[in-house]
mmCIF file of C-alpha atoms in Angstrom:
data_model
loop_
_atom_site.group_PDB
_atom_site.id
_atom_site.type_symbol
_atom_site.label_atom_id
_atom_site.label_comp_id
_atom_site.label_asym_id
_atom_site.label_seq_id
_atom_site.Cartn_x
_atom_site.Cartn_y
_atom_site.Cartn_z
ATOM 1 C CA MET A 2 0.000 0.000 0.000
ATOM 2 C CA THR A 3 1.326 3.396 -0.938
ATOM 3 C CA ALA A 4 2.005 5.627 2.065
ATOM 4 C CA VAL A 5 -0.012 8.636 0.854
ATOM 5 C CA PRO A 6 -2.569 7.707 -1.828
ATOM 6 C CA PRO A 7 -3.777 10.476 -4.126
ATOM 7 C CA THR A 8 -7.154 12.097 -3.533
ATOM 8 C CA TRP A 9 -10.056 10.295 -5.181
ATOM 9 C CA VAL A 10 -12.277 12.123 -7.660
ATOM 10 C CA ASP A 11 -15.981 12.221 -6.813
ATOM 11 C CA ASP A 12 -17.625 11.439 -10.142
ATOM 12 C CA LEU A 13 -19.401 8.285 -9.015
ATOM 13 C CA PHE A 14 -23.011 9.434 -9.353
ATOM 14 C CA PRO A 15 -25.002 12.187 -11.093
ATOM 15 C CA PHE A 16 -24.874 14.139 -7.818
ATOM 16 C CA PRO A 17 -22.089 14.540 -5.224
ATOM 17 C CA THR A 18 -21.676 11.376 -3.196
ATOM 18 C CA PRO A 19 -23.555 11.884 0.103
ATOM 19 C CA PRO A 20 -21.040 12.416 2.933
ATOM 20 C CA ALA A 21 -21.833 9.135 4.698
ATOM 21 C CA LEU A 22 -21.078 7.032 1.611
ATOM 22 C CA ALA A 23 -18.097 9.231 0.738
ATOM 23 C CA LYS A 24 -16.645 8.357 4.149
ATOM 24 C CA LEU A 25 -16.839 4.655 3.244
ATOM 25 C CA VAL A 26 -14.881 5.406 0.071
ATOM 26 C CA ASP A 27 -12.360 7.440 2.117
ATOM 27 C CA ILE A 28 -11.749 4.478 4.416
ATOM 28 C CA ALA A 29 -11.457 1.924 1.618
ATOM 29 C CA TRP A 30 -9.535 4.080 -0.872
ATOM 30 C CA PRO A 31 -5.978 3.449 0.447
ATOM 31 C CA HIS A 32 -6.531 -0.304 0.174
ATOM 32 C CA ALA A 33 -6.793 -0.020 -3.615
ATOM 33 C CA PHE A 34 -3.075 0.822 -3.806
ATOM 34 C CA ILE A 35 -1.093 -2.388 -3.508
ATOM 35 C CA ASP A 36 2.257 -0.626 -3.819
ATOM 36 C CA GLU A 37 3.777 2.418 -5.471
ATOM 37 C CA GLU A 38 2.869 1.147 -8.930
ATOM 38 C CA VAL A 39 -0.385 -0.814 -8.698
ATOM 39 C CA TYR A 40 -3.920 0.524 -8.259
ATOM 40 C CA ASP A 41 -6.661 -2.138 -8.226
ATOM 41 C CA ASP A 42 -10.253 -0.921 -7.908
ATOM 42 C CA GLY A 43 -11.380 -4.510 -7.299
ATOM 43 C CA LEU A 44 -9.937 -4.217 -3.798
ATOM 44 C CA LEU A 45 -12.026 -1.099 -3.297
ATOM 45 C CA THR A 46 -15.197 -2.721 -4.636
ATOM 46 C CA ALA A 47 -15.017 -5.621 -2.183
ATOM 47 C CA HIS A 48 -13.786 -3.758 0.892
ATOM 48 C CA TYR A 49 -17.199 -3.931 2.604
ATOM 49 C CA ASP A 50 -18.242 -7.330 1.281
ATOM 50 C CA PHE A 51 -19.652 -8.336 4.676
ATOM 51 C CA MET A 52 -22.633 -6.126 3.792
ATOM 52 C CA PHE A 53 -22.294 -5.205 0.072
ATOM 53 C CA ASP A 54 -19.841 -4.655 -2.750
ATOM 54 C CA LEU A 55 -19.571 -1.094 -3.966
ATOM 55 C CA GLU A 56 -21.294 -0.563 -7.313
ATOM 56 C CA SER A 57 -19.321 2.557 -8.235
ATOM 57 C CA VAL A 58 -15.688 3.296 -7.484
ATOM 58 C CA PRO A 59 -13.423 6.211 -8.406
ATOM 59 C CA ARG A 60 -11.476 6.060 -11.638
ATOM 60 C CA ALA A 61 -7.725 5.627 -11.527
ATOM 61 C CA PRO A 62 -6.266 8.941 -10.348
ATOM 62 C CA ASP A 63 -4.093 11.055 -12.596
ATOM 63 C CA GLY A 64 -0.775 9.370 -13.151
ATOM 64 C CA TRP A 65 -2.089 5.896 -12.274
ATOM 65 C CA GLU A 66 -3.845 5.105 -15.541
ATOM 66 C CA GLU A 67 -1.096 2.757 -16.680
ATOM 67 C CA ALA A 68 -1.279 0.879 -13.401
ATOM 68 C CA TYR A 69 -4.934 0.022 -13.886
ATOM 69 C CA PRO A 70 -6.040 0.861 -17.434
ATOM 70 C CA GLY A 71 -9.628 0.817 -18.509
ATOM 71 C CA PRO A 72 -12.862 2.422 -17.297
ATOM 72 C CA ALA A 73 -13.813 2.599 -13.645
ATOM 73 C CA TRP A 74 -16.418 0.083 -12.507
ATOM 74 C CA ARG A 75 -19.841 1.666 -12.338
ATOM 75 C CA GLY A 76 -23.261 0.131 -11.741
ATOM 76 C CA ALA A 77 -24.397 1.105 -15.220
ATOM 77 C CA HIS A 78 -27.482 -1.065 -15.530
ATOM 78 C CA VAL A 79 -30.929 -0.972 -14.013
ATOM 79 C CA PRO A 80 -31.159 -4.061 -11.783
ATOM 80 C CA LEU A 81 -33.560 -6.855 -12.584
ATOM 81 C CA PHE A 82 -37.153 -6.139 -11.500
ATOM 82 C CA ALA A 83 -36.267 -2.501 -10.695
ATOM 83 C CA THR A 84 -37.296 0.695 -12.440
ATOM 84 C CA PRO A 85 -34.707 3.382 -13.200
ATOM 85 C CA GLU A 86 -35.816 5.551 -10.272
ATOM 86 C CA TYR A 87 -33.608 3.234 -8.233
ATOM 87 C CA LEU A 88 -29.902 4.143 -8.363
ATOM 88 C CA GLN A 89 -27.712 1.489 -6.768
ATOM 89 C CA PHE A 90 -24.520 2.084 -4.804
ATOM 90 C CA GLY A 91 -23.981 -1.510 -3.662
ATOM 91 C CA HIS A 92 -24.949 -5.093 -4.386
ATOM 92 C CA LEU A 93 -25.333 -7.947 -1.934
ATOM 93 C CA GLY A 94 -24.210 -10.695 -4.308
ATOM 94 C CA ASN A 95 -27.585 -12.441 -4.388
ATOM 95 C CA GLY A 96 -29.460 -10.334 -6.918
ATOM 96 C CA THR A 97 -30.367 -7.681 -4.358
ATOM 97 C CA HIS A 98 -29.009 -4.153 -4.684
ATOM 98 C CA VAL A 99 -28.940 -1.311 -2.190
ATOM 99 C CA GLY A 100 -29.247 2.260 -3.347
ATOM 100 C CA TRP A 101 -31.305 5.401 -3.492
ATOM 101 C CA VAL A 102 -34.853 6.131 -4.558
ATOM 102 C CA VAL A 103 -34.505 9.129 -6.909
ATOM 103 C CA PRO A 104 -37.888 9.804 -8.537
ATOM 104 C CA ALA A 105 -37.050 13.375 -9.599
ATOM 105 C CA PRO A 106 -33.309 13.938 -10.109
ATOM 106 C CA GLU A 107 -34.000 17.343 -11.650
ATOM 107 C CA LEU A 108 -34.754 18.660 -8.147
ATOM 108 C CA GLY A 109 -31.046 18.398 -7.310
ATOM 109 C CA GLY A 110 -31.441 16.596 -3.992
ATOM 110 C CA THR A 111 -28.216 15.942 -2.089
ATOM 111 C CA ASP A 112 -29.484 12.831 -0.305
ATOM 112 C CA HIS A 113 -32.256 10.351 -0.908
ATOM 113 C CA PRO A 114 -34.162 7.493 0.748
ATOM 114 C CA VAL A 115 -32.318 4.153 0.681
ATOM 115 C CA ALA A 116 -33.961 0.932 -0.511
ATOM 116 C CA LEU A 117 -33.265 -2.697 -1.330
ATOM 117 C CA PHE A 118 -34.351 -3.770 -4.820
ATOM 118 C CA GLY A 119 -33.691 -6.110 -7.719
ATOM 119 C CA GLN A 120 -34.915 -9.537 -6.620
ATOM 120 C CA GLU A 121 -38.617 -8.828 -7.036
ATOM 121 C CA PRO A 122 -40.751 -6.067 -8.524
ATOM 122 C CA GLY A 123 -40.547 -2.821 -6.587
ATOM 123 C CA GLY A 124 -38.301 -2.056 -3.666
ATOM 124 C CA ARG A 125 -38.215 -1.992 0.117
ATOM 125 C CA VAL A 126 -37.277 1.347 1.663
ATOM 126 C CA ILE A 127 -34.993 0.741 4.641
ATOM 127 C CA ALA A 128 -33.981 4.286 5.589
ATOM 128 C CA ARG A 129 -34.777 7.930 4.951
ATOM 129 C CA ASP A 130 -31.212 8.934 4.029
ATOM 130 C CA THR A 131 -27.777 7.500 3.299
ATOM 131 C CA ARG A 132 -26.443 7.648 6.848
ATOM 132 C CA ALA A 133 -29.432 5.771 8.272
ATOM 133 C CA GLY A 134 -29.232 3.334 5.368
ATOM 134 C CA LEU A 135 -25.622 2.525 6.190
ATOM 135 C CA GLU A 136 -26.546 1.917 9.826
ATOM 136 C CA TRP A 137 -29.152 -0.565 8.564
ATOM 137 C CA MET A 138 -26.563 -2.258 6.345
ATOM 138 C CA LEU A 139 -23.974 -2.449 9.133
ATOM 139 C CA SER A 140 -26.654 -4.008 11.330
ATOM 140 C CA PHE A 141 -27.376 -6.439 8.510
ATOM 141 C CA GLY A 142 -23.665 -7.290 8.410
ATOM 142 C CA LEU A 143 -23.633 -8.000 12.138
ATOM 143 C CA ARG A 144 -26.377 -10.607 11.618
ATOM 144 C CA LYS A 145 -24.054 -12.769 9.551
ATOM 145 C CA GLU A 146 -22.571 -15.910 11.019
ATOM 146 C CA ASN A 147 -18.802 -16.377 11.163
ATOM 147 C CA LEU A 148 -18.099 -12.663 10.810
ATOM 148 C CA SER A 149 -14.335 -12.213 10.893
ATOM 149 C CA ASP A 150 -12.512 -10.106 13.455
ATOM 150 C CA ASP A 151 -11.336 -7.825 10.646
ATOM 151 C CA ASP A 152 -14.906 -7.276 9.525
ATOM 152 C CA ARG A 153 -16.029 -6.531 13.074
ATOM 153 C CA SER A 154 -13.213 -4.012 13.415
ATOM 154 C CA LEU A 155 -14.223 -2.378 10.133
ATOM 155 C CA ILE A 156 -17.866 -2.191 11.242
ATOM 156 C CA ALA A 157 -16.736 -0.560 14.487
ATOM 157 C CA ARG A 158 -14.587 1.959 12.606
ATOM 158 C CA VAL A 159 -17.352 2.953 10.196
ATOM 159 C CA ALA A 160 -19.809 3.251 13.085
ATOM 160 C CA THR A 161 -17.398 5.534 14.956
ATOM 161 C CA GLU A 162 -16.616 7.680 11.915
ATOM 162 C CA LEU A 163 -20.318 8.189 11.115
ATOM 163 C CA ASP A 164 -21.563 8.248 14.726
ATOM 164 C CA LEU A 165 -23.789 5.220 14.157
ATOM 165 C CA ASP A 166 -25.012 2.543 16.534
ATOM 166 C CA PRO A 167 -25.481 -0.633 14.483
ATOM 167 C CA ALA A 168 -26.853 -3.747 16.154
ATOM 168 C CA PRO A 169 -28.191 -6.988 14.658
ATOM 169 C CA GLU A 170 -31.710 -6.336 15.917
ATOM 170 C CA ARG A 171 -31.905 -2.890 14.286
ATOM 171 C CA ALA A 172 -32.372 -4.391 10.823
ATOM 172 C CA VAL A 173 -34.976 -7.007 11.698
ATOM 173 C CA THR A 174 -38.439 -6.982 13.267
ATOM 174 C CA PRO A 175 -39.331 -9.189 16.245
ATOM 175 C CA ASP A 176 -41.019 -11.493 13.709
ATOM 176 C CA GLY A 177 -37.777 -11.903 11.786
ATOM 177 C CA PHE A 178 -38.565 -9.678 8.798
ATOM 178 C CA ASP A 179 -36.401 -6.866 7.463
ATOM 179 C CA VAL A 180 -37.199 -3.500 9.002
ATOM 180 C CA VAL A 181 -38.676 -1.163 6.376
ATOM 181 C CA VAL A 182 -39.881 2.437 6.557
ATOM 182 C CA PRO A 183 -42.438 4.412 4.505
ATOM 183 C CA LEU A 184 -41.203 6.262 1.434
ATOM 184 C CA GLU A 185 -41.290 9.951 2.367
ATOM 185 C CA LEU A 186 -40.587 12.457 -0.401
ATOM 186 C CA ALA A 187 -40.407 16.236 -0.172
ATOM 187 C CA VAL A 188 -42.933 17.494 -2.728
ATOM 188 C CA PRO A 189 -42.110 21.039 -3.883
ATOM 189 C CA SER A 190 -44.786 23.660 -4.366
ATOM 190 C CA GLY A 191 -46.477 23.135 -7.709
ATOM 191 C CA TRP A 192 -45.431 19.491 -7.835
ATOM 192 C CA ARG A 193 -47.284 16.288 -7.127
ATOM 193 C CA HIS A 194 -46.359 12.768 -6.063
ATOM 194 C CA GLU A 195 -48.613 10.004 -7.320
ATOM 195 C CA PRO A 196 -47.855 6.812 -5.363
ATOM 196 C CA ASP A 197 -47.437 3.465 -7.036
ATOM 197 C CA ALA A 198 -50.824 1.768 -7.269
ATOM 198 C CA TYR A 199 -49.480 -1.394 -5.624
ATOM 199 C CA GLY A 200 -47.401 0.207 -2.901
ATOM 200 C CA ILE A 201 -44.146 -1.396 -4.037
ATOM 201 C CA GLY A 202 -42.648 1.215 -6.367
ATOM 202 C CA PRO A 203 -41.541 4.848 -6.056
ATOM 203 C CA GLY A 204 -44.524 6.281 -7.895
ATOM 204 C CA VAL A 205 -44.145 9.397 -10.023
ATOM 205 C CA LEU A 206 -42.964 12.779 -8.725
ATOM 206 C CA ALA A 207 -43.383 15.569 -11.280
ATOM 207 C CA PRO A 208 -44.802 19.055 -11.837
ATOM 208 C CA ALA A 209 -48.528 19.018 -11.179
ATOM 209 C CA ASP A 210 -49.384 20.106 -14.705
ATOM 210 C CA ALA A 211 -47.618 17.017 -16.099
ATOM 211 C CA PHE A 212 -50.490 14.907 -14.700
ATOM 212 C CA ALA A 213 -53.811 14.443 -16.445
ATOM 213 C CA PRO A 214 -57.027 15.270 -14.566
ATOM 214 C CA ASP A 215 -57.802 11.544 -14.508
ATOM 215 C CA GLY A 216 -55.432 8.690 -13.810
ATOM 216 C CA PRO A 217 -54.044 6.245 -16.379
ATOM 217 C CA MET A 218 -56.026 3.334 -17.785
ATOM 218 C CA ASP A 219 -56.265 0.384 -15.406
ATOM 219 C CA SER A 220 -56.030 -2.651 -17.663
ATOM 220 C CA TYR A 221 -54.347 -6.024 -17.731
ATOM 221 C CA ARG A 222 -53.951 -5.707 -21.501
ATOM 222 C CA LEU A 223 -50.544 -4.239 -22.180
ATOM 223 C CA ASP A 224 -51.532 -2.955 -25.616
ATOM 224 C CA ASP A 225 -54.307 -0.918 -23.997
ATOM 225 C CA VAL A 226 -51.917 0.542 -21.427
ATOM 226 C CA LEU A 227 -49.386 1.534 -24.067
ATOM 227 C CA ALA A 228 -52.028 3.055 -26.329
ATOM 228 C CA ASP A 229 -53.314 5.056 -23.366
ATOM 229 C CA ALA A 230 -49.765 6.218 -22.619
ATOM 230 C CA ALA A 231 -49.344 7.392 -26.214
ATOM 231 C CA GLN A 232 -52.589 9.386 -25.991
ATOM 232 C CA LEU A 233 -51.545 10.945 -22.682
ATOM 233 C CA LEU A 234 -48.224 11.962 -24.159
ATOM 234 C CA GLY A 235 -49.918 13.549 -27.119
ATOM 235 C CA ALA A 236 -52.091 15.526 -24.729
ATOM 236 C CA GLY A 237 -49.058 16.768 -22.783
ATOM 237 C CA PHE A 238 -49.390 14.581 -19.667
ATOM 238 C CA PRO A 239 -46.139 12.554 -19.511
ATOM 239 C CA ALA A 240 -46.298 11.991 -15.744
ATOM 240 C CA THR A 241 -49.609 10.169 -16.009
ATOM 241 C CA ALA A 242 -48.298 8.197 -18.990
ATOM 242 C CA LEU A 243 -45.272 7.136 -16.968
ATOM 243 C CA HIS A 244 -47.495 6.275 -14.014
ATOM 244 C CA GLY A 245 -49.588 3.957 -16.181
ATOM 245 C CA ILE A 246 -46.549 2.165 -17.576
ATOM 246 C CA MET A 247 -45.009 1.803 -14.125
ATOM 247 C CA ASP A 248 -48.224 0.347 -12.747
ATOM 248 C CA ALA A 249 -48.348 -2.116 -15.656
ATOM 249 C CA PHE A 250 -44.787 -3.151 -14.862
ATOM 250 C CA HIS A 251 -45.789 -3.940 -11.286
ATOM 251 C CA ARG A 252 -49.294 -5.264 -12.026
ATOM 252 C CA ASP A 253 -48.588 -8.417 -13.966
ATOM 253 C CA ILE A 254 -45.403 -10.471 -14.053
ATOM 254 C CA ALA A 255 -46.336 -11.452 -17.616
ATOM 255 C CA HIS A 256 -45.576 -7.831 -18.623
ATOM 256 C CA PHE A 257 -42.076 -8.026 -17.198
ATOM 257 C CA THR A 258 -40.154 -8.932 -20.343
ATOM 258 C CA SER A 259 -42.095 -6.469 -22.471
ATOM 259 C CA LEU A 260 -41.483 -3.523 -20.134
ATOM 260 C CA LEU A 261 -38.088 -4.515 -18.752
ATOM 261 C CA PRO A 262 -36.145 -1.264 -18.239
ATOM 262 C CA SER A 263 -32.837 -3.038 -17.684
ATOM 263 C CA GLY A 264 -29.656 -2.739 -19.685
ATOM 264 C CA CYS A 265 -29.881 -6.446 -20.516
ATOM 265 C CA ALA A 266 -33.187 -6.317 -22.426
ATOM 266 C CA PRO A 267 -34.552 -2.780 -22.541
ATOM 267 C CA THR A 268 -37.383 -1.537 -24.701
ATOM 268 C CA ARG A 269 -38.290 1.708 -26.378
ATOM 269 C CA THR A 270 -41.070 2.117 -23.840
ATOM 270 C CA TRP A 271 -38.670 2.794 -20.997
ATOM 271 C CA ALA A 272 -35.917 4.531 -22.963
ATOM 272 C CA THR A 273 -35.163 8.155 -22.186
ATOM 273 C CA ALA A 274 -35.406 10.809 -24.825
ATOM 274 C CA ASN A 275 -31.927 12.215 -25.089
ATOM 275 C CA HIS A 276 -31.043 10.634 -28.407
ATOM 276 C CA ASP A 277 -27.715 12.297 -29.017
ATOM 277 C CA PRO A 278 -26.144 9.946 -31.618
ATOM 278 C CA ALA A 279 -22.745 10.475 -30.017
ATOM 279 C CA ARG A 280 -23.918 8.798 -26.838
ATOM 280 C CA SER A 281 -24.539 5.142 -26.202
ATOM 281 C CA HIS A 282 -28.212 4.399 -25.618
ATOM 282 C CA ALA A 283 -27.109 2.566 -22.503
ATOM 283 C CA ALA A 284 -26.505 5.979 -20.978
ATOM 284 C CA ASP A 285 -30.224 6.630 -21.192
ATOM 285 C CA VAL A 286 -31.753 3.837 -19.140
ATOM 286 C CA ARG A 287 -31.300 5.552 -15.779
ATOM 287 C CA ARG A 288 -34.472 7.606 -15.850
ATOM 288 C CA PRO A 289 -37.638 6.075 -17.282
ATOM 289 C CA ALA A 290 -39.791 8.024 -19.666
ATOM 290 C CA ALA A 291 -43.056 7.124 -21.260
ATOM 291 C CA ALA A 292 -41.896 8.604 -24.544
ATOM 292 C CA PHE A 293 -38.987 10.291 -26.209
ATOM 293 C CA VAL A 294 -40.713 13.664 -26.595
ATOM 294 C CA ILE A 295 -40.509 14.533 -22.901
ATOM 295 C CA ARG A 296 -36.709 14.378 -22.886
ATOM 296 C CA GLY A 297 -36.048 17.170 -25.344
ATOM 297 C CA THR A 298 -36.106 15.222 -28.585
ATOM 298 C CA SER A 299 -38.152 16.382 -31.543
ATOM 299 C CA GLN A 300 -39.904 13.164 -32.437
ATOM 300 C CA GLN A 301 -42.006 10.520 -30.764
ATOM 301 C CA PRO A 302 -41.101 6.849 -30.729
ATOM 302 C CA ASP A 303 -42.295 4.828 -33.695
ATOM 303 C CA SER A 304 -44.608 2.860 -31.455
ATOM 304 C CA PHE A 305 -45.203 1.582 -27.970
ATOM 305 C CA SER A 306 -45.343 -2.020 -29.079
ATOM 306 C CA GLY A 307 -43.146 -3.273 -26.250
ATOM 307 C CA GLN A 308 -40.857 -5.056 -28.704
ATOM 308 C CA HIS A 309 -37.255 -5.292 -27.595
ATOM 309 C CA GLU A 310 -34.713 -2.977 -29.116
ATOM 310 C CA PRO A 311 -31.070 -3.495 -28.113
ATOM 311 C CA LEU A 312 -29.428 -0.429 -26.635
ATOM 312 C CA GLY A 313 -25.923 -1.322 -27.761
ATOM 313 C CA GLU A 314 -22.757 -1.613 -25.750
ATOM 314 C CA GLY A 315 -21.965 1.032 -23.185
ATOM 315 C CA GLY A 316 -18.908 1.681 -21.085
ATOM 316 C CA HIS A 317 -18.841 2.221 -17.361
ATOM 317 C CA GLY A 318 -18.059 5.919 -17.368
ATOM 318 C CA HIS A 319 -19.848 8.810 -15.706
ATOM 319 C CA GLU A 320 -22.226 9.229 -18.631
ATOM 320 C CA GLN A 321 -23.958 6.020 -17.570
ATOM 321 C CA ASN A 322 -25.471 7.825 -14.601
ATOM 322 C CA GLN A 323 -27.205 10.677 -16.412
ATOM 323 C CA LEU A 324 -30.618 11.213 -14.817
ATOM 324 C CA LEU A 325 -32.934 13.256 -16.971
ATOM 325 C CA PRO A 326 -35.894 15.369 -15.828
ATOM 326 C CA LEU A 327 -39.514 14.523 -16.370
ATOM 327 C CA THR A 328 -41.466 17.557 -17.597
ATOM 328 C CA ASN A 329 -44.696 18.194 -19.403
ATOM 329 C CA LYS A 330 -43.018 20.097 -22.228
ATOM 330 C CA VAL A 331 -43.375 18.491 -25.628
ATOM 331 C CA SER A 332 -40.718 19.604 -28.097
ATOM 332 C CA ALA A 333 -41.829 21.374 -31.220
#
């Protein structure tokens, strides 16, 4: 390990890393430097593997590019069964991810509720901010059997640095279930939050005039839902269109493959509208949109058929984390 590692660059997410998570990176960062010549971000990724592996790590610092060439590892995909309002910062190695609920990135929030997601439709909110979420995850780590002395020491250090009090029982109810909390979002004046119809997703947070007077069509027929979304978009109500598509995603598991907003099998339905040809489409799956027109493009999608359209290959750079706003403005 190098005696004085260089400062890491905070370009991990579309917003500054919340201080609590940044402290975890601070602690782990020196361990990525094996000696004076070798930087290995894999050591950084796995530093907290008793609770999760980091999904995003800093790029090689200036002057170290030859030591560890290639792009920095970033969680550039939308996890299975999740919608792009979920932005992961860690994965548990079993299909579950931990990260933030960010339903309106355009508001510029500096911290967000923390949830577990990816193994089943929707997510489970475990904390109201990053610091509380890390206390939950440390408590989760303490529940593991055969926890090593090194891991216990690391848990104690993180708890001291962040002034946390993790304990195994803090992450579990008396009945043995994971402790969850309600999703609480600050709704600005002139905005509206429409909850998910099934209580398992983030719902839609958008300017009030982006919602139609009536809600989206409630139908088990996907073609009907998508046709309704197209009509809502044409009328200038993208938030209601998005709400209908999100509800369809959660309503029927049979719709899963048709509406999958993941980097592994995405569709036009969930693609975002920033169609700059110089960018990989994979950069656009972070923020769902019911159509291309609400992201500043000048044309609507060809259809809402739900047929798969490959997004191409994307790297793991910062552009993967672009979160685009949801507005009611249809481009001319």
